[in-house]
Coordinates of C-alpha atoms in Angstrom, one line a residue:
X1 CA -57.0 53.3 52.7
X2 CA -56.9 50.5 55.2
X3 CA -53.9 49.9 57.5
X4 CA -53.1 46.6 55.7
X5 CA -52.9 48.3 52.4
X6 CA -50.7 51.0 53.8
X7 CA -48.4 48.5 55.4
X8 CA -48.1 46.5 52.1
X9 CA -47.3 49.7 50.2
X10 CA -44.6 50.6 52.7
X11 CA -43.0 47.1 52.5
X12 CA -43.0 46.9 48.6
X13 CA -39.5 47.5 47.2
X14 CA -39.1 50.5 45.0
X15 CA -39.3 49.8 41.2
X16 CA -35.9 49.8 39.5
X17 CA -35.2 52.9 37.5
X18 CA -34.6 52.0 33.8
X19 CA -30.9 52.3 32.9
X20 CA -29.4 53.3 29.6
X21 CA -30.3 50.8 26.8
X22 CA -27.5 48.6 25.4
X23 CA -26.5 49.8 22.0
X24 CA -27.2 47.4 19.1
X25 CA -24.0 45.7 17.9
X26 CA -23.3 46.3 14.2
X27 CA -20.9 43.8 12.6
X28 CA -18.2 45.3 10.4
X29 CA -17.5 44.0 6.9
X30 CA -14.4 42.1 8.2
X31 CA -16.4 40.5 10.9
X32 CA -19.0 39.3 8.4
X33 CA -16.2 38.1 6.1
X34 CA -14.7 36.1 9.0
X35 CA -18.1 34.6 9.8
X36 CA -18.6 33.6 6.2
X37 CA -15.1 32.2 6.0
X38 CA -15.8 29.8 8.9
X39 CA -19.0 28.5 7.2
X40 CA -17.9 28.4 3.6
X41 CA -14.2 27.6 3.8
X42 CA -14.6 23.8 4.6
X43 CA -16.6 23.5 1.3
X44 CA -14.0 25.4 -0.6
X45 CA -11.2 23.0 0.7
X46 CA -13.0 19.9 -0.6
X47 CA -14.4 21.5 -3.7
X48 CA -11.3 20.8 -5.9
X49 CA -11.7 17.1 -5.6
X50 CA -15.4 17.2 -6.7
X51 CA -14.6 19.6 -9.5
X52 CA -11.8 17.3 -10.8
X53 CA -14.0 14.3 -10.4
X54 CA -16.9 16.0 -12.3
X55 CA -14.6 16.8 -15.2
X56 CA -12.6 13.6 -15.4
X57 CA -15.0 11.1 -13.7
X58 CA -18.7 12.0 -13.8
X59 CA -18.7 13.6 -17.2
X60 CA -17.0 10.7 -19.1
X61 CA -19.5 8.3 -17.3
X62 CA -22.5 10.2 -18.5
X63 CA -20.9 10.8 -22.0
X64 CA -20.2 7.2 -22.6
X65 CA -23.6 6.2 -21.3
X66 CA -25.3 8.4 -23.9
X67 CA -22.9 7.2 -26.7
X68 CA -23.5 3.5 -25.8
X69 CA -27.1 3.9 -26.9
X70 CA -26.2 5.5 -30.3
X71 CA -24.5 4.6 -33.6
X72 CA -21.9 7.3 -32.9
X73 CA -19.8 9.0 -35.5
X74 CA -16.7 10.3 -33.8
X75 CA -15.6 12.5 -36.7
X76 CA -19.0 14.4 -36.9
X77 CA -19.6 14.1 -33.1
X78 CA -23.1 13.0 -33.7
X79 CA -25.0 9.8 -33.9
X80 CA -28.4 8.0 -34.3
X81 CA -30.2 6.6 -31.2
X82 CA -30.5 2.8 -31.6
X83 CA -31.3 1.7 -28.0
X84 CA -29.7 -1.5 -26.7
X85 CA -28.5 -2.7 -30.1
X86 CA -24.8 -2.1 -29.2
X87 CA -25.1 -4.1 -26.0
X88 CA -26.9 -6.9 -27.9
X89 CA -24.2 -7.0 -30.5
X90 CA -21.4 -7.3 -28.0
X91 CA -23.2 -10.1 -26.1
X92 CA -23.5 -12.1 -29.3
X93 CA -19.9 -11.9 -30.1
X94 CA -17.7 -15.0 -29.3
X95 CA -14.7 -12.7 -28.7
X96 CA -16.5 -11.0 -25.8
X97 CA -17.0 -14.3 -24.0
X98 CA -13.4 -15.4 -24.7
X99 CA -12.2 -12.1 -23.3
X100 CA -14.4 -12.5 -20.3
X101 CA -13.0 -16.0 -19.6
X102 CA -9.4 -14.7 -20.1
X103 CA -10.0 -11.8 -17.7
X104 CA -11.3 -14.0 -14.9
X105 CA -8.6 -16.5 -15.5
X106 CA -5.8 -13.9 -15.3
X107 CA -7.5 -12.3 -12.4
X108 CA -7.6 -15.5 -10.3
X109 CA -4.1 -16.5 -11.2
X110 CA -2.8 -13.1 -10.1
X111 CA -4.9 -11.9 -7.2
X112 CA -4.9 -15.0 -5.0
X113 CA -1.1 -15.6 -5.1
X114 CA -0.6 -11.9 -4.9
X115 CA -2.6 -11.4 -1.6
X116 CA -0.9 -14.5 0.0
X117 CA 2.5 -13.4 -0.9
X118 CA 1.8 -9.8 0.1
X119 CA 0.6 -11.0 3.5
X120 CA 3.7 -13.1 4.0
X121 CA 6.0 -10.3 2.9
X122 CA 4.3 -7.8 5.2
X123 CA 4.7 -10.3 8.1
X124 CA 8.5 -10.5 7.4
X125 CA 8.9 -6.8 7.1
X126 CA 7.0 -6.3 10.4
X127 CA 9.8 -8.2 12.2
X128 CA 12.9 -6.6 13.8
X129 CA 15.0 -6.5 10.7
X130 CA 18.1 -4.4 10.0
X131 CA 17.8 -1.6 7.5
X132 CA 14.0 -1.7 7.6
X133 CA 13.5 1.4 5.5
X134 CA 15.8 -0.1 2.8
X135 CA 13.7 -3.3 2.6
X136 CA 10.4 -1.5 2.6
X137 CA 11.4 0.8 -0.1
X138 CA 12.9 -2.2 -2.1
X139 CA 9.5 -4.0 -2.2
X140 CA 7.9 -0.9 -3.6
X141 CA 10.3 -0.5 -6.5
X142 CA 8.5 -2.8 -9.0
X143 CA 5.4 -0.7 -8.5
X144 CA 7.1 2.5 -9.7
X145 CA 8.5 0.8 -12.9
X146 CA 6.6 1.7 -16.0
X147 CA 4.2 -1.0 -17.0
X148 CA 5.5 -0.7 -20.6
X149 CA 9.0 -1.5 -19.4
X150 CA 7.7 -4.4 -17.3
X151 CA 5.8 -5.8 -20.3
X152 CA 8.8 -5.6 -22.6
X153 CA 11.2 -7.3 -20.0
X154 CA 8.8 -10.1 -19.2
X155 CA 7.9 -10.6 -22.9
X156 CA 11.6 -11.3 -23.5
X157 CA 11.8 -13.5 -20.4
X158 CA 8.8 -15.6 -21.5
X159 CA 9.8 -15.9 -25.1
X160 CA 8.8 -19.4 -26.5
X161 CA 12.1 -20.5 -27.9
X162 CA 14.8 -18.3 -26.6
X163 CA 13.3 -17.0 -23.3
X164 CA 15.3 -17.1 -20.1
X165 CA 12.4 -18.8 -18.1
X166 CA 12.4 -21.7 -20.5
X167 CA 16.2 -21.9 -20.1
X168 CA 15.9 -22.1 -16.4
X169 CA 13.2 -24.8 -16.7
X170 CA 15.3 -26.8 -19.0
X171 CA 18.0 -27.1 -16.3
X172 CA 15.5 -29.1 -14.2
X173 CA 14.4 -31.2 -17.1
X174 CA 11.2 -29.4 -18.0
X175 CA 10.7 -28.9 -21.8
X176 CA 10.1 -25.5 -23.3
X177 CA 6.6 -24.1 -22.5
X178 CA 4.7 -22.3 -25.3
X179 CA 4.0 -19.1 -23.4
X180 CA 2.5 -17.3 -26.4
X181 CA 0.5 -20.3 -27.8
X182 CA -1.3 -22.0 -25.0
X183 CA -4.0 -19.8 -23.3
X184 CA -3.3 -21.2 -19.8
X185 CA 0.5 -20.6 -19.9
X186 CA 0.0 -17.1 -21.4
X187 CA -2.3 -16.3 -18.5
X188 CA 0.4 -17.6 -16.1
X189 CA 3.0 -15.3 -17.7
X190 CA 0.8 -12.2 -17.6
X191 CA -0.3 -13.0 -14.0
X192 CA 3.4 -13.2 -13.1
X193 CA 3.8 -9.6 -14.5
X194 CA 0.9 -8.4 -12.4
X195 CA 2.2 -10.1 -9.2
X196 CA 5.6 -8.5 -9.8
X197 CA 4.2 -5.1 -9.9
X198 CA 1.5 -5.2 -7.2
X199 CA 2.8 -7.5 -4.4
X200 CA 5.0 -4.9 -2.8
X201 CA 2.2 -2.2 -3.0
X202 CA -0.2 -4.5 -1.2
X203 CA 2.4 -5.6 1.2
X204 CA 3.0 -2.1 2.4
X205 CA -0.7 -1.5 3.0
X206 CA -0.9 -4.6 5.1
X207 CA 2.3 -3.7 6.8
X208 CA 0.8 -0.3 7.8
X209 CA -2.1 -2.1 9.3
X210 CA 0.2 -4.5 11.2
X211 CA 2.1 -1.5 12.7
X212 CA -1.2 -0.2 14.1
X213 CA -1.8 -3.4 16.2
X214 CA -1.0 -2.7 19.9
X215 CA 2.2 -4.4 20.9
X216 CA 0.7 -5.2 24.3
X217 CA -1.2 -8.1 22.7
X218 CA 2.1 -9.7 21.5
X219 CA 3.8 -9.2 24.8
X220 CA 0.9 -10.9 26.6
X221 CA 1.0 -13.8 24.1
X222 CA 4.7 -14.2 24.5
X223 CA 4.4 -14.3 28.3
X224 CA 1.6 -16.9 27.9
X225 CA 4.0 -19.0 25.7
X226 CA 2.6 -18.4 22.2
X227 CA 5.0 -18.6 19.5
X228 CA 5.4 -16.5 16.3
X229 CA 3.0 -18.7 14.2
X230 CA 0.4 -18.8 16.9
X231 CA 0.6 -14.9 17.4
X232 CA 0.2 -14.5 13.6
X233 CA -3.0 -16.6 13.4
X234 CA -4.5 -15.4 16.7
X235 CA -3.6 -11.7 16.8
X236 CA -2.2 -10.4 13.5
X237 CA -4.6 -12.1 11.0
X238 CA -7.9 -11.2 12.9
X239 CA -6.8 -7.6 13.4
X240 CA -6.0 -7.3 9.6
X241 CA -9.5 -8.3 8.4
X242 CA -10.8 -4.7 7.8
X243 CA -7.7 -3.8 5.9
X244 CA -7.7 -7.1 4.1
X245 CA -11.2 -6.4 2.8
X246 CA -10.0 -3.2 1.4
X247 CA -7.0 -4.9 -0.4
X248 CA -9.3 -7.6 -1.8
X249 CA -11.7 -5.1 -3.3
X250 CA -9.0 -2.9 -4.8
X251 CA -7.3 -6.0 -6.2
X252 CA -10.5 -7.2 -7.7
X253 CA -11.1 -3.8 -9.4
X254 CA -7.6 -3.6 -10.7
X255 CA -7.5 -7.3 -11.8
X256 CA -10.7 -6.9 -13.9
X257 CA -9.3 -3.7 -15.5
X258 CA -6.0 -5.3 -16.6
X259 CA -4.7 -3.8 -19.8
X260 CA -1.0 -2.9 -20.0
X261 CA 0.4 -6.4 -19.4
X262 CA -1.6 -8.2 -22.1
X263 CA -1.2 -5.3 -24.4
X264 CA 2.6 -5.5 -24.2
X265 CA 2.9 -9.4 -24.1
X266 CA 3.7 -9.5 -27.8
X267 CA 4.6 -7.0 -30.5
X268 CA 1.1 -6.8 -32.0
X269 CA -0.9 -6.0 -28.8
X270 CA -4.1 -7.7 -30.1
X271 CA -4.5 -10.4 -27.5
X272 CA -2.8 -13.2 -29.4
X273 CA -3.4 -14.8 -32.8
X274 CA -6.3 -16.8 -31.4
X275 CA -7.3 -14.3 -28.6
X276 CA -5.4 -16.5 -26.1
X277 CA -4.9 -13.6 -23.7
X278 CA -7.5 -11.1 -25.0
X279 CA -9.0 -9.3 -22.0
X280 CA -12.1 -7.1 -21.7
X281 CA -10.2 -3.9 -21.6
X282 CA -8.1 -4.9 -24.5
X283 CA -11.2 -5.9 -26.5
X284 CA -12.7 -2.5 -25.6
X285 CA -9.6 -0.8 -26.9
X286 CA -9.7 -2.8 -30.1
X287 CA -13.4 -1.8 -30.7
X288 CA -12.7 1.9 -30.1
X289 CA -9.4 2.5 -31.8
X290 CA -9.2 -0.5 -34.0
X291 CA -12.6 -0.7 -35.5
X292 CA -13.2 3.0 -34.8
X293 CA -16.7 2.2 -33.3
X294 CA -17.0 4.3 -30.2
X295 CA -20.6 3.4 -29.6
X296 CA -19.7 -0.3 -29.1
X297 CA -16.6 0.7 -27.1
X298 CA -18.8 2.8 -24.8
X299 CA -21.3 -0.1 -24.4
X300 CA -18.3 -2.4 -23.6
X301 CA -17.1 0.0 -21.0
X302 CA -20.5 0.0 -19.3
X303 CA -20.7 -3.7 -19.3
X304 CA -17.2 -3.9 -17.7
X305 CA -18.4 -1.3 -15.1
X306 CA -21.5 -3.5 -14.3
X307 CA -19.3 -6.6 -14.0
X308 CA -16.9 -4.9 -11.7
X309 CA -19.8 -3.6 -9.6
X310 CA -21.4 -7.0 -9.2
X311 CA -18.1 -8.7 -8.4
X312 CA -17.1 -6.0 -6.0
X313 CA -20.4 -6.2 -4.1
X314 CA -20.1 -10.0 -3.9
X315 CA -16.6 -9.6 -2.6
X316 CA -17.8 -7.1 0.0
X317 CA -20.7 -9.3 1.3
X318 CA -18.6 -12.4 1.4
X319 CA -15.6 -10.7 3.2
X320 CA -17.9 -8.9 5.6
X321 CA -19.7 -12.2 6.5
X322 CA -16.3 -13.8 7.2
X323 CA -15.3 -10.9 9.4
X324 CA -18.5 -10.7 11.4
X325 CA -20.5 -8.0 13.0
X326 CA -17.6 -6.5 14.9
X327 CA -15.6 -5.7 11.8
X328 CA -12.8 -7.9 12.7
X329 CA -11.8 -5.7 15.7
X330 CA -12.7 -8.3 18.3
X331 CA -14.8 -7.7 21.4
X332 CA -15.1 -4.1 22.7
X333 CA -13.4 -3.5 26.0
X334 CA -14.6 -1.1 28.7
X335 CA -12.4 1.7 30.0
X336 CA -11.7 -0.4 33.2
X337 CA -10.6 -3.4 31.1
X338 CA -8.4 -1.2 29.0
X339 CA -6.8 0.3 32.1
X340 CA -6.3 -3.2 33.6
X341 CA -4.7 -4.3 30.3
X342 CA -2.3 -1.5 30.4
X343 CA -1.4 -2.2 34.1
X344 CA -0.8 -5.8 33.3
X345 CA 1.5 -4.9 30.4
X346 CA 3.4 -2.5 32.6
X347 CA 3.8 -5.2 35.3
X348 CA 5.1 -7.6 32.7
X349 CA 7.6 -5.1 31.5
X350 CA 8.7 -4.4 35.1
X351 CA 9.1 -8.2 35.7
X352 CA 11.2 -8.6 32.6
X353 CA 13.5 -5.7 33.6
X354 CA 14.0 -7.3 37.0
X355 CA 14.9 -10.6 35.4
X356 CA 17.5 -9.0 33.1
X357 CA 19.2 -7.0 35.9

C-alpha cells in the first residue's frame, strides 16, 4: 500500500455505529377516531341542511317534474305518460295569460314602492334616534303578523261600499273606488298588503348593510362640507349596491310567488269573479285542489319556476351591470392608503376635541 493511500485511510473519519432503530408508532383506536373526526365532522355538520333539502326541496322538484308529463291520478298514485300535453294545454288557456298579467302587475306595484320605502326607512333608522331598538322592532312587527290576518283586515279596509279607505278618500272629495271590481284597483289594494308586510323586513336588511359602512367616510365628508343628502347619494347608496342586488332578487322571487294576499282578498279565494286578481300561484292552486288535476298543476309549477328563473337572471345581469366590476365596493385601497385614511380620521377627531374644549 502506498503512502498516499495509507494517509487517506488514517484521515478518514470512522463510520458511525448504527444505533437502536426507532420503534414504529402504532395509532390507538382513540387516535384513529380523533383523526377521522377531524376529516368527517365538517361534512356531518352541514349534512342536516342537505338532507332536509333533499326531502322537502329536491324530491318535490323531481316528483312534480315527472308528474307534469303524465295524466296523473292522485287517488291511484299512477298515471299515463302524455309528454308536453299538459304544458300545451296551459299555454292555450286564456286564464293563464290573465294570471301572468295580474302577477306582473301586482309585482311591479308592490316591489318598486317597497324597495324605495324600505331604503328611506333604513336611512331614517340609521340616524341617531332615541329608542333605536324600539323603532327597529316596530318596523318588523307587520312581518310577523299572519298573512291570513293581514288579508282579512285589508279586505275589510278595502271594501267597495263600507270600507274605511273609501271613507277616508270621501273626506277629500274622491268617490268610492271599486276595489273588488276593477283589475287595476284590486292590484293596488293587494300591493298595499304586500308592502305592509315586507317593507320593514327589507328595511332591516338594508339597515344592517348601512351599519357596516365605515363611519370614517361620513366624518371625512362632514369635514369637507357635505350634507346629509350628499352623503347618502355619494357614500351610502354606492356602498349598498351588493345588498340592494340581494334585496331586489329576493323581492322578485317573492313577488312572483304571491298567494296569500290574493287568496284572502275576498271570501271566495278564486281570484275574483272575472279573474281580476288571479295570480299564477292562485291559478296553480285552483288547478290542483279545485279541478283535482295534479298533472296540470305540476306543469304550472314548473312554468312558474322557469319564469322566476328567467326574471331572476335578467335582474342579476342588469343589477350587476349597474354596479360595475368592483361589485359596488369602490376602488381597492392599498395598506398604506388605509393606514393614511385611519391617521387622517384620527387627526380630524383630535382637532374636533380641541375645538370643543
